[in-house]
Amino acid sequence: MRVGPSQEEVRRHNLGTLLRYVHVHGATSRAELTSRLGLNRSTIGALTAELISAGLVSEAVPKQTRRAGRPSLVVRPESELVFAYALSIEVDRVRAARVGLGGRILEQHESRRPPGMGADEAVEPLARFVRAMRDRVPGGARCVGSGLAVAGMVRREDGMVRLAPTIGWVEEPVGAALRAELGGPDRLIVGNHADVCALAEHARGAAVGCDNVIYLYGDVGVGAGIVAGGRRVTGHGGYGGEVGHMVVNPYGRPCDCGSRGCWETEIGEHALLHLSGRGDRTGRDAVLAVVDAAVRGDSQAQHALRHVGDWIGLGVGNLVNIFNPEVVIFGGTLRDVYLVAAAQIRSRLNAVGLPACREHVRLRTPELGADAALIGAAELAFDHLLDDPLVS
Amino acid sequence: MRVGPSQEEVRRHNLGTLLRYVHVHGATSRAELTSRLGLNRSTIGALTAELISAGLVSEAVPKQTRRAGRPSLVVRPESELVFAYALSIEVDRVRAARVGLGGRILEQHESRRPPGMGADEAVEPLARFVRAMRDRVPGGARCVGSGLAVAGMVRREDGMVRLAPTIGWVEEPVGAALRAELGGPDRLIVGNHADVCALAEHARGAAVGCDNVIYLYGDVGVGAGIVAGGRRVTGHGGYGGEVGHMVVNPYGRPCDCGSRGCWETEIGEHALLHLSGRGDRTGRDAVLAVVDAAVRGDSQAQHALRHVGDWIGLGVGNLVNIFNPEVVIFGGTLRDVYLVAAAQIRSRLNAVGLPACREHVRLRTPELGADAALIGAAELAFDHLLDDPLVS
């Protein structure tokens, strides 16, 4: 029995699988690809040849080999020639990069985003960076699209930013504005900052090999990128992961969202700075100053970090009971808080988390640092190519 | 280019897709299958022929048709001939059924589970029911395996029940015990009660067509079955969905789990009965009595339901912020509470849920009633067949 378009579909699927493998794992020998992908040698050879002729990978004899006999050719992604533009709008800056296949940042730029800067104004420098990078793209290189990370709630279908309290935006059509500025036919996918950081850490950072991941990101607010069963949890419209607005203390402080006792009222920057006697300051440097002061013995800073650590542990316990993850990653300023409050966090997590839910969970800091947003934004753009490498 | 085993794999994948379609949707014309599955007519014909010869579907001329011309043949699952045993261990009873392909309950049995009954004792009547059903199976019928739902935390890999507080079990090897009792080569998959109910409501109940679903189940405790992006969220070991142990009131009542202020301390049966002045009673009938009393004007019962409804809304708001679901289903005794406290629940949900996260969420009662656990348990067993219909 023949089934219509199937053979071609399977070939494309296998091309995508091979390309995704070298995109994530980097240069890989044909021998390893054969064993990892469960395809036979001649198939791997044919798939590689096709990806080479599509300009997506290159193949070479390895520089050195410890084994006798003919060495297995090494397949690597064409990072210099196939790339995405990766863009990020954050609380205090905007960034733009050119990221090569394989997740390599080839070039990057940033500028400050002063408070009050609207969506149109934020989009303008990003578009300028992209135009400047376009001028320098080497001959023969190919752009597969653009990805934009925004620290806010992003509508999946069109990149409308519904709400970004820490940036000060409500219903800003950032996707449409950036598309208009960039011009041209390139695809643009917009995603939430914590979601794309989770994607990056899952693909090539602290959560490699883990199918159930919670990536927490804190600055003014607190959000999460969540991977369950190997796939991102983004919800119906793309707005999932708003863990900062999980109510954990219903008799607590009012939250900017209009509710009361949201997790971020207890663990966000404002709470930490206020408790440490620095209620007049804001920003990452101020949080780092509290952490430094605590390490130096400042008892008010230590008290603030104990309080925040305790509430972090409580909320993480809640998420662990809901998701039974293998790893929880603390990003943004939560990374610094975690480093000095780990014992407090673990202790409350152990009290709240059910033993079966928490028994295998590891608490980690990110491995990709600030690059995660750019690498993750590029992943949004690469996804299309990796699903079907021969797509135009 | 030929790719090793691909054509065969695709054929099997397409067989599974067709079989899953008629399993979920029931009798379907070839014309509709052609358009729904995106395969051409001859392929649908060939796939159907193969499923007929495997004894999995039958085909017939429809009884009546409104259109002129030759009517399209109707393909239906062989519900009488292909079946799974579906088993369920609940707080106060054990149940066993034979469920035909297509989700039809062909026969079912139940017996009471007195408090204190251990795992071995609970497994014994289930095995007895299965043996009795086996004796009556019509000639030529084929069992594809068994699924068991347990109201507790179930280890995915082997069906060990790690903790089932409402049943009173800790570390009970229920999967192994039942396999030993049943004997024979049949596969047995064990899952959590709320998870399998979610599966059933997602496939053929209140959440059909929804990819993001939260099914809440309440009796003594509160748990959830969660579907995100069309797939169950079960976590690393299978223990996800323990929303009843999300801390929502850290200065509240101690919980049986050892923590304090868990959601189920505010919305579980004990809280409702205690607040309504019926602290000496337990069970579903007692909850229904509170609901009835409130409808008749009993002010203490009304107060209790307002309190519980408010806390239900708070916790649902938290889950809506995390998952951005399309539908939340209230099962078990939460169904009855929801029916009289819907306004309270919606009001608090609207206060806690971010507008973008809650704007499309519908609140629903289950459509499958108590059958959900059996139909869902059968789905656990059918899954293997639907992934690859020609598997032996």
mmCIF file of N, CA, C and O in Angstrom, chain A residues 98-144:
data_model
loop_
_atom_site.group_PDB
_atom_site.id
_atom_site.type_symbol
_atom_site.label_atom_id
_atom_site.label_comp_id
_atom_site.label_asym_id
_atom_site.label_seq_id
_atom_site.Cartn_x
_atom_site.Cartn_y
_atom_site.Cartn_z
ATOM 1 N N ARG A 98 22.590 38.985 16.162
ATOM 2 C CA ARG A 98 22.497 38.037 15.065
ATOM 3 C C ARG A 98 22.996 36.710 15.646
ATOM 4 O O ARG A 98 24.100 36.641 16.184
ATOM 5 N N VAL A 99 22.146 35.685 15.596
ATOM 6 C CA VAL A 99 22.479 34.400 16.220
ATOM 7 C C VAL A 99 22.538 33.335 15.133
ATOM 8 O O VAL A 99 21.573 33.147 14.382
ATOM 9 N N GLY A 100 23.676 32.686 15.029
ATOM 10 C CA GLY A 100 23.855 31.670 14.000
ATOM 11 C C GLY A 100 23.208 30.353 14.389
ATOM 12 O O GLY A 100 23.033 30.056 15.580
ATOM 13 N N LEU A 101 22.866 29.563 13.374
ATOM 14 C CA LEU A 101 22.387 28.208 13.607
ATOM 15 C C LEU A 101 23.377 27.520 14.545
ATOM 16 O O LEU A 101 24.586 27.677 14.399
ATOM 17 N N GLY A 102 22.885 26.791 15.515
ATOM 18 C CA GLY A 102 23.758 26.230 16.535
ATOM 19 C C GLY A 102 23.764 27.095 17.792
ATOM 20 O O GLY A 102 24.393 26.752 18.779
ATOM 21 N N GLY A 103 23.050 28.243 17.732
ATOM 22 C CA GLY A 103 22.907 29.060 18.937
ATOM 23 C C GLY A 103 24.102 29.949 19.234
ATOM 24 O O GLY A 103 24.304 30.344 20.381
ATOM 25 N N ARG A 104 24.892 30.267 18.213
ATOM 26 C CA ARG A 104 26.077 31.102 18.441
ATOM 27 C C ARG A 104 25.725 32.559 18.216
ATOM 28 O O ARG A 104 25.228 32.919 17.153
ATOM 29 N N ILE A 105 26.005 33.405 19.204
ATOM 30 C CA ILE A 105 25.777 34.845 19.036
ATOM 31 C C ILE A 105 26.934 35.411 18.218
ATOM 32 O O ILE A 105 28.090 35.372 18.633
ATOM 33 N N LEU A 106 26.612 35.916 17.016
ATOM 34 C CA LEU A 106 27.644 36.374 16.088
ATOM 35 C C LEU A 106 27.958 37.849 16.300
ATOM 36 O O LEU A 106 29.064 38.301 16.025
ATOM 37 N N GLU A 107 26.983 38.576 16.798
ATOM 38 C CA GLU A 107 27.131 40.031 16.881
ATOM 39 C C GLU A 107 25.992 40.517 17.768
ATOM 40 O O GLU A 107 24.883 39.983 17.686
ATOM 41 N N GLN A 108 26.218 41.480 18.633
ATOM 42 C CA GLN A 108 25.086 41.992 19.401
ATOM 43 C C GLN A 108 25.238 43.455 19.787
ATOM 44 O O GLN A 108 26.336 44.007 19.804
ATOM 45 N N HIS A 109 24.104 44.068 20.037
ATOM 46 C CA HIS A 109 24.011 45.498 20.313
ATOM 47 C C HIS A 109 22.982 45.715 21.414
ATOM 48 O O HIS A 109 22.062 44.934 21.543
ATOM 49 N N GLU A 110 23.161 46.802 22.146
ATOM 50 C CA GLU A 110 22.096 47.149 23.075
ATOM 51 C C GLU A 110 22.047 48.650 23.299
ATOM 52 O O GLU A 110 23.021 49.374 23.037
ATOM 53 N N SER A 111 20.895 49.120 23.724
ATOM 54 C CA SER A 111 20.815 50.521 24.149
ATOM 55 C C SER A 111 19.870 50.595 25.343
ATOM 56 O O SER A 111 19.057 49.702 25.562
ATOM 57 N N ARG A 112 20.028 51.646 26.113
ATOM 58 C CA ARG A 112 19.191 51.791 27.293
ATOM 59 C C ARG A 112 17.752 52.063 26.886
ATOM 60 O O ARG A 112 17.474 52.667 25.866
ATOM 61 N N ARG A 113 16.843 51.586 27.720
ATOM 62 C CA ARG A 113 15.441 51.922 27.515
ATOM 63 C C ARG A 113 15.023 52.776 28.702
ATOM 64 O O ARG A 113 14.727 52.238 29.764
ATOM 65 N N PRO A 114 14.994 54.084 28.551
ATOM 66 C CA PRO A 114 14.624 54.914 29.699
ATOM 67 C C PRO A 114 13.177 54.653 30.103
ATOM 68 O O PRO A 114 12.355 54.274 29.249
ATOM 69 N N PRO A 115 12.850 54.823 31.384
ATOM 70 C CA PRO A 115 11.469 54.601 31.824
ATOM 71 C C PRO A 115 10.521 55.462 30.997
ATOM 72 O O PRO A 115 10.862 56.595 30.637
ATOM 73 N N GLY A 116 9.374 54.934 30.679
ATOM 74 C CA GLY A 116 8.382 55.710 29.948
ATOM 75 C C GLY A 116 8.486 55.566 28.444
ATOM 76 O O GLY A 116 7.630 56.060 27.710
ATOM 77 N N MET A 117 9.534 54.885 27.952
ATOM 78 C CA MET A 117 9.669 54.709 26.513
ATOM 79 C C MET A 117 8.548 53.807 25.991
ATOM 80 O O MET A 117 8.364 52.694 26.462
ATOM 81 N N GLY A 118 7.798 54.289 25.025
ATOM 82 C CA GLY A 118 6.672 53.535 24.482
ATOM 83 C C GLY A 118 7.121 52.450 23.516
ATOM 84 O O GLY A 118 8.315 52.294 23.239
ATOM 85 N N ALA A 119 6.144 51.679 23.018
ATOM 86 C CA ALA A 119 6.464 50.557 22.139
ATOM 87 C C ALA A 119 7.092 51.050 20.838
ATOM 88 O O ALA A 119 8.095 50.506 20.374
ATOM 89 N N ASP A 120 6.528 52.097 20.238
ATOM 90 C CA ASP A 120 7.083 52.602 18.977
ATOM 91 C C ASP A 120 8.531 53.037 19.145
ATOM 92 O O ASP A 120 9.390 52.748 18.314
ATOM 93 N N GLU A 121 8.794 53.723 20.270
ATOM 94 C CA GLU A 121 10.162 54.193 20.515
ATOM 95 C C GLU A 121 11.131 53.032 20.784
ATOM 96 O O GLU A 121 12.296 53.099 20.419
ATOM 97 N N ALA A 122 10.629 51.972 21.447
ATOM 98 C CA ALA A 122 11.494 50.838 21.758
ATOM 99 C C ALA A 122 11.812 50.048 20.496
ATOM 100 O O ALA A 122 12.885 49.453 20.357
ATOM 101 N N VAL A 123 10.864 50.051 19.571
ATOM 102 C CA VAL A 123 11.017 49.276 18.355
ATOM 103 C C VAL A 123 12.032 49.949 17.418
ATOM 104 O O VAL A 123 12.761 49.281 16.695
ATOM 105 N N GLU A 124 12.098 51.257 17.478
ATOM 106 C CA GLU A 124 12.946 52.013 16.542
ATOM 107 C C GLU A 124 14.429 51.612 16.661
ATOM 108 O O GLU A 124 15.048 51.251 15.651
ATOM 109 N N PRO A 125 15.031 51.644 17.888
ATOM 110 C CA PRO A 125 16.446 51.243 17.954
ATOM 111 C C PRO A 125 16.666 49.780 17.559
ATOM 112 O O PRO A 125 17.705 49.453 16.969
ATOM 113 N N LEU A 126 15.698 48.911 17.867
ATOM 114 C CA LEU A 126 15.846 47.505 17.469
ATOM 115 C C LEU A 126 15.929 47.413 15.946
ATOM 116 O O LEU A 126 16.780 46.703 15.402
ATOM 117 N N ALA A 127 15.027 48.109 15.269
ATOM 118 C CA ALA A 127 15.032 48.066 13.810
ATOM 119 C C ALA A 127 16.339 48.658 13.265
ATOM 120 O O ALA A 127 16.910 48.160 12.291
ATOM 121 N N ARG A 128 16.813 49.718 13.916
ATOM 122 C CA ARG A 128 18.083 50.325 13.484
ATOM 123 C C ARG A 128 19.232 49.326 13.628
ATOM 124 O O ARG A 128 20.049 49.167 12.714
ATOM 125 N N PHE A 129 19.266 48.605 14.770
ATOM 126 C CA PHE A 129 20.314 47.592 14.945
ATOM 127 C C PHE A 129 20.228 46.527 13.846
ATOM 128 O O PHE A 129 21.237 46.091 13.300
ATOM 129 N N VAL A 130 19.014 46.115 13.548
ATOM 130 C CA VAL A 130 18.857 45.066 12.535
ATOM 131 C C VAL A 130 19.341 45.573 11.174
ATOM 132 O O VAL A 130 20.058 44.878 10.451
ATOM 133 N N ARG A 131 18.970 46.791 10.835
ATOM 134 C CA ARG A 131 19.411 47.331 9.539
ATOM 135 C C ARG A 131 20.936 47.414 9.472
ATOM 136 O O ARG A 131 21.545 47.068 8.453
ATOM 137 N N ALA A 132 21.555 47.821 10.583
ATOM 138 C CA ALA A 132 23.023 47.909 10.605
ATOM 139 C C ALA A 132 23.646 46.523 10.451
ATOM 140 O O ALA A 132 24.628 46.339 9.718
ATOM 141 N N MET A 133 23.038 45.543 11.113
ATOM 142 C CA MET A 133 23.582 44.176 10.999
ATOM 143 C C MET A 133 23.389 43.639 9.587
ATOM 144 O O MET A 133 24.267 42.959 9.047
ATOM 145 N N ARG A 134 22.242 43.944 8.998
ATOM 146 C CA ARG A 134 21.972 43.502 7.628
ATOM 147 C C ARG A 134 23.068 43.964 6.672
ATOM 148 O O ARG A 134 23.488 43.223 5.798
ATOM 149 N N ASP A 135 23.525 45.195 6.890
ATOM 150 C CA ASP A 135 24.548 45.744 5.993
ATOM 151 C C ASP A 135 25.860 44.975 6.081
ATOM 152 O O ASP A 135 26.662 45.010 5.158
ATOM 153 N N ARG A 136 26.065 44.336 7.214
ATOM 154 C CA ARG A 136 27.356 43.655 7.404
ATOM 155 C C ARG A 136 27.277 42.148 7.167
ATOM 156 O O ARG A 136 28.276 41.458 7.336
ATOM 157 N N VAL A 137 26.082 41.653 6.846
ATOM 158 C CA VAL A 137 25.936 40.205 6.670
ATOM 159 C C VAL A 137 26.839 39.734 5.517
ATOM 160 O O VAL A 137 26.829 40.334 4.455
ATOM 161 N N PRO A 138 27.647 38.692 5.758
ATOM 162 C CA PRO A 138 28.527 38.219 4.677
ATOM 163 C C PRO A 138 27.729 37.717 3.478
ATOM 164 O O PRO A 138 26.593 37.258 3.613
ATOM 165 N N GLY A 139 28.336 37.801 2.322
ATOM 166 C CA GLY A 139 27.681 37.335 1.101
ATOM 167 C C GLY A 139 27.331 35.860 1.225
ATOM 168 O O GLY A 139 28.097 35.069 1.784
ATOM 169 N N GLY A 140 26.163 35.496 0.753
ATOM 170 C CA GLY A 140 25.748 34.096 0.779
ATOM 171 C C GLY A 140 25.067 33.696 2.077
ATOM 172 O O GLY A 140 24.522 32.602 2.182
ATOM 173 N N ALA A 141 25.094 34.562 3.092
ATOM 174 C CA ALA A 141 24.432 34.210 4.354
ATOM 175 C C ALA A 141 22.926 34.419 4.219
ATOM 176 O O ALA A 141 22.463 35.220 3.416
ATOM 177 N N ARG A 142 22.204 33.672 5.036
ATOM 178 C CA ARG A 142 20.750 33.630 4.880
ATOM 179 C C ARG A 142 20.067 33.819 6.232
ATOM 180 O O ARG A 142 20.389 33.132 7.199
ATOM 181 N N CYS A 143 19.095 34.724 6.272
ATOM 182 C CA CYS A 143 18.335 34.963 7.497
ATOM 183 C C CYS A 143 17.078 34.097 7.488
ATOM 184 O O CYS A 143 16.332 34.089 6.510
ATOM 185 N N VAL A 144 16.828 33.376 8.569
ATOM 186 C CA VAL A 144 15.636 32.507 8.593
ATOM 187 C C VAL A 144 14.449 33.182 9.282
ATOM 188 O O VAL A 144 13.354 32.623 9.317
#
